mmCIF file with all atom_site columns, C-alpha atoms in Angstrom:
data_model
loop_
_atom_site.group_PDB
_atom_site.id
_atom_site.type_symbol
_atom_site.label_atom_id
_atom_site.label_alt_id
_atom_site.label_comp_id
_atom_site.label_asym_id
_atom_site.label_entity_id
_atom_site.label_seq_id
_atom_site.pdbx_PDB_ins_code
_atom_site.Cartn_x
_atom_site.Cartn_y
_atom_site.Cartn_z
_atom_site.occupancy
_atom_site.B_iso_or_equiv
_atom_site.pdbx_formal_charge
_atom_site.auth_seq_id
_atom_site.auth_comp_id
_atom_site.auth_asym_id
_atom_site.auth_atom_id
_atom_site.pdbx_PDB_model_num
ATOM 1   C CA . MET A 1 1   ? 19.369  25.764  -5.494  1.00 0.00 ? 290 MET A CA 1
ATOM 2   C CA . THR A 1 2   ? 16.757  28.454  -5.719  1.00 0.00 ? 291 THR A CA 1
ATOM 3   C CA . ASN A 1 3   ? 13.003  27.696  -5.020  1.00 0.00 ? 292 ASN A CA 1
ATOM 4   C CA . GLU A 1 4   ? 12.308  28.492  -8.741  1.00 0.00 ? 293 GLU A CA 1
ATOM 5   C CA . GLU A 1 5   ? 14.848  25.955  -9.944  1.00 0.00 ? 294 GLU A CA 1
ATOM 6   C CA . ILE A 1 6   ? 13.039  23.392  -7.499  1.00 0.00 ? 295 ILE A CA 1
ATOM 7   C CA . LYS A 1 7   ? 9.943   24.200  -8.903  1.00 0.00 ? 296 LYS A CA 1
ATOM 8   C CA . SER A 1 8   ? 11.175  23.564  -12.438 1.00 0.00 ? 297 SER A CA 1
ATOM 9   C CA . ILE A 1 9   ? 12.550  20.544  -11.702 1.00 0.00 ? 298 ILE A CA 1
ATOM 10  C CA . ILE A 1 10  ? 9.356   19.353  -9.609  1.00 0.00 ? 299 ILE A CA 1
ATOM 11  C CA . GLU A 1 11  ? 7.281   20.413  -12.845 1.00 0.00 ? 300 GLU A CA 1
ATOM 12  C CA . SER A 1 12  ? 9.319   18.222  -15.223 1.00 0.00 ? 301 SER A CA 1
ATOM 13  C CA . LEU A 1 13  ? 9.197   15.391  -13.234 1.00 0.00 ? 302 LEU A CA 1
ATOM 14  C CA . LEU A 1 14  ? 5.589   15.639  -12.845 1.00 0.00 ? 303 LEU A CA 1
ATOM 15  C CA . PHE A 1 15  ? 5.266   15.841  -16.405 1.00 0.00 ? 304 PHE A CA 1
ATOM 16  C CA . VAL A 1 16  ? 7.296   12.876  -17.154 1.00 0.00 ? 305 VAL A CA 1
ATOM 17  C CA . VAL A 1 17  ? 5.566   10.390  -14.338 1.00 0.00 ? 306 VAL A CA 1
ATOM 18  C CA . GLY A 1 18  ? 2.068   11.336  -16.199 1.00 0.00 ? 307 GLY A CA 1
ATOM 19  C CA . ASP A 1 19  ? -0.899  9.926   -14.552 1.00 0.00 ? 308 ASP A CA 1
ATOM 20  C CA . GLU A 1 20  ? 1.194   7.409   -12.259 1.00 0.00 ? 309 GLU A CA 1
ATOM 21  C CA . GLY A 1 21  ? 2.034   10.226  -10.167 1.00 0.00 ? 310 GLY A CA 1
ATOM 22  C CA . ILE A 1 22  ? 5.135   10.575  -7.831  1.00 0.00 ? 311 ILE A CA 1
ATOM 23  C CA . THR A 1 23  ? 5.472   10.104  -4.169  1.00 0.00 ? 312 THR A CA 1
ATOM 24  C CA . VAL A 1 24  ? 7.109   12.609  -2.140  1.00 0.00 ? 313 VAL A CA 1
ATOM 25  C CA . LYS A 1 25  ? 9.649   9.893   -1.067  1.00 0.00 ? 314 LYS A CA 1
ATOM 26  C CA . SER A 1 26  ? 10.517  9.391   -4.554  1.00 0.00 ? 315 SER A CA 1
ATOM 27  C CA . LEU A 1 27  ? 10.954  13.356  -5.123  1.00 0.00 ? 316 LEU A CA 1
ATOM 28  C CA . CYS A 1 28  ? 13.164  13.211  -2.400  1.00 0.00 ? 317 CYS A CA 1
ATOM 29  C CA . GLU A 1 29  ? 15.608  10.418  -3.600  1.00 0.00 ? 318 GLU A CA 1
ATOM 30  C CA . THR A 1 30  ? 15.460  11.688  -7.177  1.00 0.00 ? 319 THR A CA 1
ATOM 31  C CA . THR A 1 31  ? 16.619  15.204  -6.121  1.00 0.00 ? 320 THR A CA 1
ATOM 32  C CA . SER A 1 32  ? 18.484  14.541  -3.122  1.00 0.00 ? 321 SER A CA 1
ATOM 33  C CA . LEU A 1 33  ? 16.404  17.485  -1.422  1.00 0.00 ? 322 LEU A CA 1
ATOM 34  C CA . GLU A 1 34  ? 14.680  17.552  1.908   1.00 0.00 ? 323 GLU A CA 1
ATOM 35  C CA . GLU A 1 35  ? 11.093  16.698  2.197   1.00 0.00 ? 324 GLU A CA 1
ATOM 36  C CA . GLU A 1 36  ? 10.196  19.627  3.676   1.00 0.00 ? 325 GLU A CA 1
ATOM 37  C CA . THR A 1 37  ? 11.690  21.721  0.550   1.00 0.00 ? 326 THR A CA 1
ATOM 38  C CA . LEU A 1 38  ? 9.730   20.014  -1.682  1.00 0.00 ? 327 LEU A CA 1
ATOM 39  C CA . LEU A 1 39  ? 6.604   20.368  0.133   1.00 0.00 ? 328 LEU A CA 1
ATOM 40  C CA . ASP A 1 40  ? 7.258   23.999  0.061   1.00 0.00 ? 329 ASP A CA 1
ATOM 41  C CA . ALA A 1 41  ? 7.854   23.987  -3.446  1.00 0.00 ? 330 ALA A CA 1
ATOM 42  C CA . LEU A 1 42  ? 5.099   21.741  -4.084  1.00 0.00 ? 331 LEU A CA 1
ATOM 43  C CA . LYS A 1 43  ? 2.362   24.107  -2.079  1.00 0.00 ? 332 LYS A CA 1
ATOM 44  C CA . ASP A 1 44  ? 3.956   27.264  -4.071  1.00 0.00 ? 333 ASP A CA 1
ATOM 45  C CA . LEU A 1 45  ? 3.360   25.527  -7.425  1.00 0.00 ? 334 LEU A CA 1
ATOM 46  C CA . GLN A 1 46  ? -0.193  24.232  -6.412  1.00 0.00 ? 335 GLN A CA 1
ATOM 47  C CA . GLN A 1 47  ? -1.302  27.999  -5.123  1.00 0.00 ? 336 GLN A CA 1
ATOM 48  C CA . GLU A 1 48  ? 0.283   29.653  -8.375  1.00 0.00 ? 337 GLU A CA 1
ATOM 49  C CA . TYR A 1 49  ? -1.966  27.449  -10.589 1.00 0.00 ? 338 TYR A CA 1
ATOM 50  C CA . ASP A 1 50  ? -4.905  28.067  -8.712  1.00 0.00 ? 339 ASP A CA 1
ATOM 51  C CA . GLU A 1 51  ? -4.117  32.022  -8.349  1.00 0.00 ? 340 GLU A CA 1
ATOM 52  C CA . LYS A 1 52  ? -3.565  32.141  -12.087 1.00 0.00 ? 341 LYS A CA 1
ATOM 53  C CA . ASP A 1 53  ? -6.411  29.505  -13.052 1.00 0.00 ? 342 ASP A CA 1
ATOM 54  C CA . ARG A 1 54  ? -4.064  27.476  -14.975 1.00 0.00 ? 343 ARG A CA 1
ATOM 55  C CA . GLY A 1 55  ? -5.047  24.694  -17.354 1.00 0.00 ? 344 GLY A CA 1
ATOM 56  C CA . PHE A 1 56  ? -3.550  22.270  -14.991 1.00 0.00 ? 345 PHE A CA 1
ATOM 57  C CA . LYS A 1 57  ? -3.408  21.604  -11.360 1.00 0.00 ? 346 LYS A CA 1
ATOM 58  C CA . ILE A 1 58  ? -0.933  19.400  -9.168  1.00 0.00 ? 347 ILE A CA 1
ATOM 59  C CA . SER A 1 59  ? -3.321  16.712  -7.181  1.00 0.00 ? 348 SER A CA 1
ATOM 60  C CA . PHE A 1 60  ? -2.650  14.492  -4.751  1.00 0.00 ? 349 PHE A CA 1
ATOM 61  C CA . ILE A 1 61  ? -4.033  11.418  -5.760  1.00 0.00 ? 350 ILE A CA 1
ATOM 62  C CA . GLY A 1 62  ? -3.567  7.500   -4.393  1.00 0.00 ? 351 GLY A CA 1
ATOM 63  C CA . GLY A 1 63  ? -0.599  8.614   -2.351  1.00 0.00 ? 352 GLY A CA 1
ATOM 64  C CA . GLY A 1 64  ? 1.055   10.674  -5.279  1.00 0.00 ? 353 GLY A CA 1
ATOM 65  C CA . TYR A 1 65  ? 1.273   13.909  -6.843  1.00 0.00 ? 354 TYR A CA 1
ATOM 66  C CA . GLN A 1 66  ? 0.676   14.394  -10.396 1.00 0.00 ? 355 GLN A CA 1
ATOM 67  C CA . LEU A 1 67  ? -0.657  16.853  -12.979 1.00 0.00 ? 356 LEU A CA 1
ATOM 68  C CA . THR A 1 68  ? -4.311  16.960  -13.570 1.00 0.00 ? 357 THR A CA 1
ATOM 69  C CA . THR A 1 69  ? -6.348  19.216  -16.010 1.00 0.00 ? 358 THR A CA 1
ATOM 70  C CA . ASN A 1 70  ? -8.482  21.678  -14.686 1.00 0.00 ? 359 ASN A CA 1
ATOM 71  C CA . ALA A 1 71  ? -12.079 20.549  -14.668 1.00 0.00 ? 360 ALA A CA 1
ATOM 72  C CA . LYS A 1 72  ? -13.301 23.630  -16.303 1.00 0.00 ? 361 LYS A CA 1
ATOM 73  C CA . ASN A 1 73  ? -11.537 22.550  -19.563 1.00 0.00 ? 362 ASN A CA 1
ATOM 74  C CA . ALA A 1 74  ? -13.214 19.117  -19.801 1.00 0.00 ? 363 ALA A CA 1
ATOM 75  C CA . SER A 1 75  ? -15.601 19.958  -22.390 1.00 0.00 ? 364 SER A CA 1
ATOM 76  C CA . TYR A 1 76  ? -12.432 20.961  -24.811 1.00 0.00 ? 365 TYR A CA 1
ATOM 77  C CA . ILE A 1 77  ? -10.661 17.841  -23.854 1.00 0.00 ? 366 ILE A CA 1
ATOM 78  C CA . GLU A 1 78  ? -13.754 15.775  -24.662 1.00 0.00 ? 367 GLU A CA 1
ATOM 79  C CA . LYS A 1 79  ? -13.638 17.514  -28.000 1.00 0.00 ? 368 LYS A CA 1
ATOM 80  C CA . LEU A 1 80  ? -10.234 17.116  -28.660 1.00 0.00 ? 369 LEU A CA 1
ATOM 81  C CA . VAL A 1 81  ? -9.882  12.963  -27.613 1.00 0.00 ? 370 VAL A CA 1
ATOM 82  C CA . ASP A 1 82  ? -13.234 12.568  -29.464 1.00 0.00 ? 371 ASP A CA 1
ATOM 83  C CA . THR A 1 83  ? -14.807 11.092  -26.307 1.00 0.00 ? 372 THR A CA 1
ATOM 84  C CA . PRO A 1 84  ? -18.380 9.509   -27.283 1.00 0.00 ? 373 PRO A CA 1
ATOM 85  C CA . GLY A 1 85  ? -19.454 10.522  -24.032 1.00 0.00 ? 374 GLY A CA 1
ATOM 86  C CA . ASN A 1 86  ? -19.755 9.527   -20.365 1.00 0.00 ? 375 ASN A CA 1
ATOM 87  C CA . HIS A 1 87  ? -21.270 6.103   -19.576 1.00 0.00 ? 376 HIS A CA 1
ATOM 88  C CA . THR A 1 88  ? -22.972 5.668   -16.353 1.00 0.00 ? 377 THR A CA 1
ATOM 89  C CA . LEU A 1 89  ? -22.216 2.423   -14.469 1.00 0.00 ? 378 LEU A CA 1
ATOM 90  C CA . SER A 1 90  ? -25.545 0.192   -14.133 1.00 0.00 ? 379 SER A CA 1
ATOM 91  C CA . GLN A 1 91  ? -27.412 0.335   -10.731 1.00 0.00 ? 380 GLN A CA 1
ATOM 92  C CA . ALA A 1 92  ? -25.702 -3.395  -10.091 1.00 0.00 ? 381 ALA A CA 1
ATOM 93  C CA . ALA A 1 93  ? -22.384 -2.156  -10.875 1.00 0.00 ? 382 ALA A CA 1
ATOM 94  C CA . LEU A 1 94  ? -22.729 0.768   -8.700  1.00 0.00 ? 383 LEU A CA 1
ATOM 95  C CA . GLU A 1 95  ? -24.059 -1.366  -5.855  1.00 0.00 ? 384 GLU A CA 1
ATOM 96  C CA . THR A 1 96  ? -21.356 -3.696  -6.028  1.00 0.00 ? 385 THR A CA 1
ATOM 97  C CA . LEU A 1 97  ? -18.606 -0.968  -6.288  1.00 0.00 ? 386 LEU A CA 1
ATOM 98  C CA . ALA A 1 98  ? -19.985 0.764   -3.363  1.00 0.00 ? 387 ALA A CA 1
ATOM 99  C CA . ILE A 1 99  ? -19.810 -2.420  -1.328  1.00 0.00 ? 388 ILE A CA 1
ATOM 100 C CA . ILE A 1 100 ? -16.305 -3.350  -2.179  1.00 0.00 ? 389 ILE A CA 1
ATOM 101 C CA . ALA A 1 101 ? -15.260 0.645   -1.527  1.00 0.00 ? 390 ALA A CA 1
ATOM 102 C CA . TYR A 1 102 ? -16.312 0.307   1.970   1.00 0.00 ? 391 TYR A CA 1
ATOM 103 C CA . LYS A 1 103 ? -15.982 -3.471  2.663   1.00 0.00 ? 392 LYS A CA 1
ATOM 104 C CA . GLN A 1 104 ? -12.688 -4.212  0.887   1.00 0.00 ? 393 GLN A CA 1
ATOM 105 C CA . PRO A 1 105 ? -11.139 -6.728  0.942   1.00 0.00 ? 394 PRO A CA 1
ATOM 106 C CA . ILE A 1 106 ? -14.071 -9.001  0.188   1.00 0.00 ? 395 ILE A CA 1
ATOM 107 C CA . THR A 1 107 ? -14.895 -11.841 -1.860  1.00 0.00 ? 396 THR A CA 1
ATOM 108 C CA . ARG A 1 108 ? -17.541 -12.463 -4.557  1.00 0.00 ? 397 ARG A CA 1
ATOM 109 C CA . VAL A 1 109 ? -19.883 -14.479 -2.050  1.00 0.00 ? 398 VAL A CA 1
ATOM 110 C CA . GLU A 1 110 ? -20.043 -12.016 0.533   1.00 0.00 ? 399 GLU A CA 1
ATOM 111 C CA . ILE A 1 111 ? -20.691 -9.316  -1.739  1.00 0.00 ? 400 ILE A CA 1
ATOM 112 C CA . GLU A 1 112 ? -23.602 -11.609 -3.156  1.00 0.00 ? 401 GLU A CA 1
ATOM 113 C CA . GLU A 1 113 ? -24.746 -12.031 0.621   1.00 0.00 ? 402 GLU A CA 1
ATOM 114 C CA . ILE A 1 114 ? -25.180 -8.107  0.948   1.00 0.00 ? 403 ILE A CA 1
ATOM 115 C CA . ARG A 1 115 ? -26.927 -7.524  -2.402  1.00 0.00 ? 404 ARG A CA 1
ATOM 116 C CA . GLY A 1 116 ? -29.009 -10.908 -2.322  1.00 0.00 ? 405 GLY A CA 1
ATOM 117 C CA . VAL A 1 117 ? -28.181 -11.331 -6.324  1.00 0.00 ? 406 VAL A CA 1
ATOM 118 C CA . LYS A 1 118 ? -25.382 -12.645 -8.290  1.00 0.00 ? 407 LYS A CA 1
ATOM 119 C CA . THR A 1 119 ? -22.432 -10.202 -9.078  1.00 0.00 ? 408 THR A CA 1
ATOM 120 C CA . ASP A 1 120 ? -20.522 -11.964 -11.776 1.00 0.00 ? 409 ASP A CA 1
ATOM 121 C CA . LYS A 1 121 ? -21.492 -9.513  -14.528 1.00 0.00 ? 410 LYS A CA 1
ATOM 122 C CA . PRO A 1 122 ? -21.165 -6.300  -12.459 1.00 0.00 ? 411 PRO A CA 1
ATOM 123 C CA . LEU A 1 123 ? -17.665 -7.385  -11.172 1.00 0.00 ? 412 LEU A CA 1
ATOM 124 C CA . GLN A 1 124 ? -16.499 -7.914  -14.737 1.00 0.00 ? 413 GLN A CA 1
ATOM 125 C CA . THR A 1 125 ? -17.764 -4.651  -15.618 1.00 0.00 ? 414 THR A CA 1
ATOM 126 C CA . LEU A 1 126 ? -15.783 -3.136  -12.890 1.00 0.00 ? 415 LEU A CA 1
ATOM 127 C CA . MET A 1 127 ? -12.690 -4.837  -13.492 1.00 0.00 ? 416 MET A CA 1
ATOM 128 C CA . SER A 1 128 ? -12.553 -3.990  -17.274 1.00 0.00 ? 417 SER A CA 1
ATOM 129 C CA . LYS A 1 129 ? -13.067 -0.189  -16.174 1.00 0.00 ? 418 LYS A CA 1
ATOM 130 C CA . LEU A 1 130 ? -9.904  -0.786  -13.619 1.00 0.00 ? 419 LEU A CA 1
ATOM 131 C CA . LEU A 1 131 ? -12.013 0.190   -10.942 1.00 0.00 ? 420 LEU A CA 1
ATOM 132 C CA . ILE A 1 132 ? -11.463 -2.892  -8.882  1.00 0.00 ? 421 ILE A CA 1
ATOM 133 C CA . LYS A 1 133 ? -8.777  -5.513  -8.710  1.00 0.00 ? 422 LYS A CA 1
ATOM 134 C CA . GLU A 1 134 ? -8.065  -8.886  -7.037  1.00 0.00 ? 423 GLU A CA 1
ATOM 135 C CA . ALA A 1 135 ? -6.381  -8.025  -3.947  1.00 0.00 ? 424 ALA A CA 1
ATOM 136 C CA . GLY A 1 136 ? -5.438  -11.372 -2.624  1.00 0.00 ? 425 GLY A CA 1
ATOM 137 C CA . ARG A 1 137 ? -7.217  -14.751 -1.508  1.00 0.00 ? 426 ARG A CA 1
ATOM 138 C CA . ALA A 1 138 ? -9.148  -15.479 1.523   1.00 0.00 ? 427 ALA A CA 1
ATOM 139 C CA . GLU A 1 139 ? -7.484  -17.547 3.811   1.00 0.00 ? 428 GLU A CA 1
ATOM 140 C CA . LYS A 1 140 ? -10.643 -19.816 4.381   1.00 0.00 ? 429 LYS A CA 1
ATOM 141 C CA . ALA A 1 141 ? -11.501 -23.059 2.436   1.00 0.00 ? 430 ALA A CA 1
ATOM 142 C CA . GLY A 1 142 ? -11.556 -22.501 -1.374  1.00 0.00 ? 431 GLY A CA 1
ATOM 143 C CA . ARG A 1 143 ? -8.883  -19.723 -1.093  1.00 0.00 ? 432 ARG A CA 1
ATOM 144 C CA . ALA A 1 144 ? -12.061 -17.126 -2.935  1.00 0.00 ? 433 ALA A CA 1
ATOM 145 C CA . ILE A 1 145 ? -10.799 -13.900 -4.647  1.00 0.00 ? 434 ILE A CA 1
ATOM 146 C CA . LEU A 1 146 ? -10.669 -10.904 -2.573  1.00 0.00 ? 435 LEU A CA 1
ATOM 147 C CA . TYR A 1 147 ? -11.589 -7.743  -4.471  1.00 0.00 ? 436 TYR A CA 1
ATOM 148 C CA . GLY A 1 148 ? -10.709 -4.000  -3.882  1.00 0.00 ? 437 GLY A CA 1
ATOM 149 C CA . THR A 1 149 ? -10.479 -0.998  -5.426  1.00 0.00 ? 438 THR A CA 1
ATOM 150 C CA . THR A 1 150 ? -7.919  0.313   -7.438  1.00 0.00 ? 439 THR A CA 1
ATOM 151 C CA . ARG A 1 151 ? -5.603  3.418   -8.134  1.00 0.00 ? 440 ARG A CA 1
ATOM 152 C CA . GLU A 1 152 ? -7.645  4.482   -11.065 1.00 0.00 ? 441 GLU A CA 1
ATOM 153 C CA . PHE A 1 153 ? -10.868 4.255   -8.755  1.00 0.00 ? 442 PHE A CA 1
ATOM 154 C CA . LEU A 1 154 ? -9.187  6.745   -6.937  1.00 0.00 ? 443 LEU A CA 1
ATOM 155 C CA . PHE A 1 155 ? -8.476  9.175   -9.457  1.00 0.00 ? 444 PHE A CA 1
ATOM 156 C CA . HIS A 1 156 ? -11.728 8.972   -11.025 1.00 0.00 ? 445 HIS A CA 1
ATOM 157 C CA . PHE A 1 157 ? -13.658 9.822   -8.219  1.00 0.00 ? 446 PHE A CA 1
ATOM 158 C CA . GLY A 1 158 ? -10.677 12.364  -7.012  1.00 0.00 ? 447 GLY A CA 1
ATOM 159 C CA . LEU A 1 159 ? -9.931  10.752  -3.619  1.00 0.00 ? 448 LEU A CA 1
ATOM 160 C CA . SER A 1 160 ? -6.562  10.761  -2.372  1.00 0.00 ? 449 SER A CA 1
ATOM 161 C CA . SER A 1 161 ? -7.047  7.338   -0.452  1.00 0.00 ? 450 SER A CA 1
ATOM 162 C CA . ILE A 1 162 ? -10.090 5.289   0.596   1.00 0.00 ? 451 ILE A CA 1
ATOM 163 C CA . LYS A 1 163 ? -10.402 7.074   4.012   1.00 0.00 ? 452 LYS A CA 1
ATOM 164 C CA . ASP A 1 164 ? -11.726 9.969   1.517   1.00 0.00 ? 453 ASP A CA 1
ATOM 165 C CA . LEU A 1 165 ? -15.118 8.167   1.037   1.00 0.00 ? 454 LEU A CA 1
ATOM 166 C CA . PRO A 1 166 ? -18.067 9.670   2.624   1.00 0.00 ? 455 PRO A CA 1
ATOM 167 C CA . PRO A 1 167 ? -18.545 8.441   6.204   1.00 0.00 ? 456 PRO A CA 1
ATOM 168 C CA . LEU A 1 168 ? -21.395 6.054   6.648   1.00 0.00 ? 457 LEU A CA 1
ATOM 169 C CA . PRO A 1 169 ? -24.263 6.826   9.165   1.00 0.00 ? 458 PRO A CA 1
ATOM 170 C CA . ASP A 1 170 ? -23.843 5.328   12.725  1.00 0.00 ? 459 ASP A CA 1
ATOM 171 C CA . GLY A 1 171 ? -26.785 2.929   13.903  1.00 0.00 ? 460 GLY A CA 1
ATOM 172 C CA . SER A 1 172 ? -28.140 2.248   10.580  1.00 0.00 ? 461 SER A CA 1
ATOM 173 C CA . GLU A 1 173 ? -30.130 -1.081  10.296  1.00 0.00 ? 462 GLU A CA 1
ATOM 174 C CA . ASP A 1 174 ? -29.356 -1.311  6.644   1.00 0.00 ? 463 ASP A CA 1
ATOM 175 C CA . LYS A 1 175 ? -26.103 -0.194  6.355   1.00 0.00 ? 464 LYS A CA 1
ATOM 176 C CA . GLU A 1 176 ? -25.301 -1.652  2.908   1.00 0.00 ? 465 GLU A CA 1
ATOM 177 C CA . GLU A 1 177 ? -28.198 0.252   1.284   1.00 0.00 ? 466 GLU A CA 1
ATOM 178 C CA . GLU A 1 178 ? -27.005 3.458   2.776   1.00 0.00 ? 467 GLU A CA 1
ATOM 179 C CA . GLU A 1 179 ? -23.762 2.535   1.815   1.00 0.00 ? 468 GLU A CA 1
ATOM 180 C CA . ALA A 1 180 ? -24.724 2.396   -2.021  1.00 0.00 ? 469 ALA A CA 1
ATOM 181 C CA . ASP A 1 181 ? -27.015 5.400   -1.884  1.00 0.00 ? 470 ASP A CA 1
ATOM 182 C CA . LEU A 1 182 ? -24.018 7.728   -0.396  1.00 0.00 ? 471 LEU A CA 1
ATOM 183 C CA . PHE A 1 183 ? -21.833 6.265   -2.915  1.00 0.00 ? 472 PHE A CA 1
ATOM 184 C CA . PHE A 1 184 ? -24.569 7.002   -5.852  1.00 0.00 ? 473 PHE A CA 1
ATOM 185 C CA . GLU A 1 185 ? -24.840 10.326  -4.594  1.00 0.00 ? 474 GLU A CA 1
ATOM 186 C CA . LYS A 1 186 ? -21.495 11.458  -4.741  1.00 0.00 ? 475 LYS A CA 1
ATOM 187 C CA . PHE A 1 187 ? -20.538 9.484   -7.519  1.00 0.00 ? 476 PHE A CA 1
ATOM 188 C CA . GLN A 1 188 ? -22.945 9.575   -10.795 1.00 0.00 ? 477 GLN A CA 1
ATOM 189 C CA . GLU A 1 189 ? -20.944 9.330   -13.865 1.00 0.00 ? 478 GLU A CA 1
ATOM 190 C CA . ILE A 1 190 ? -17.727 7.284   -14.745 1.00 0.00 ? 479 ILE A CA 1
ATOM 191 C CA . PRO A 1 191 ? -16.314 8.070   -18.187 1.00 0.00 ? 480 PRO A CA 1
ATOM 192 C CA . GLU A 1 192 ? -15.475 4.855   -19.892 1.00 0.00 ? 481 GLU A CA 1
#
């Protein structure tokens, strides 16, 4: 099989899986090709799209590859899908999201201890936007819900994994506040 044929197969598979993405392991299983061969073809495709400044790109997000649109075309895409505009999250929701992102898995009570206020509404907002999810139950009495970020969170913020979050400064007296500040600086708006 030629490299061009392999690239054609990869493009077709990426198109079919959509925003779910596909892992290298799944590509290997589907095509019966070696990982190195597929990674080389993916790299070639990414380079071709970048060099030709195409309308889409191949991005590695949340552990898988997917086709994404070129950011420079966002205004046209928004017009096409009639997006009413970007809506920012409230300060409370951003603080809550930053705490969850850096401390996950974490309970509602632990979030409230850090923030010093109730978090019911911000948690509902973040759940409705699919940015956080229930990540299990605490082993302590009461078995409180543990919250964590979602693949959608990674997608919205262009992260490959949670490890791509900006690092926290060392020796901070008020780390939680700095976590939120770092988060706000990097991620100001989230589409609804």
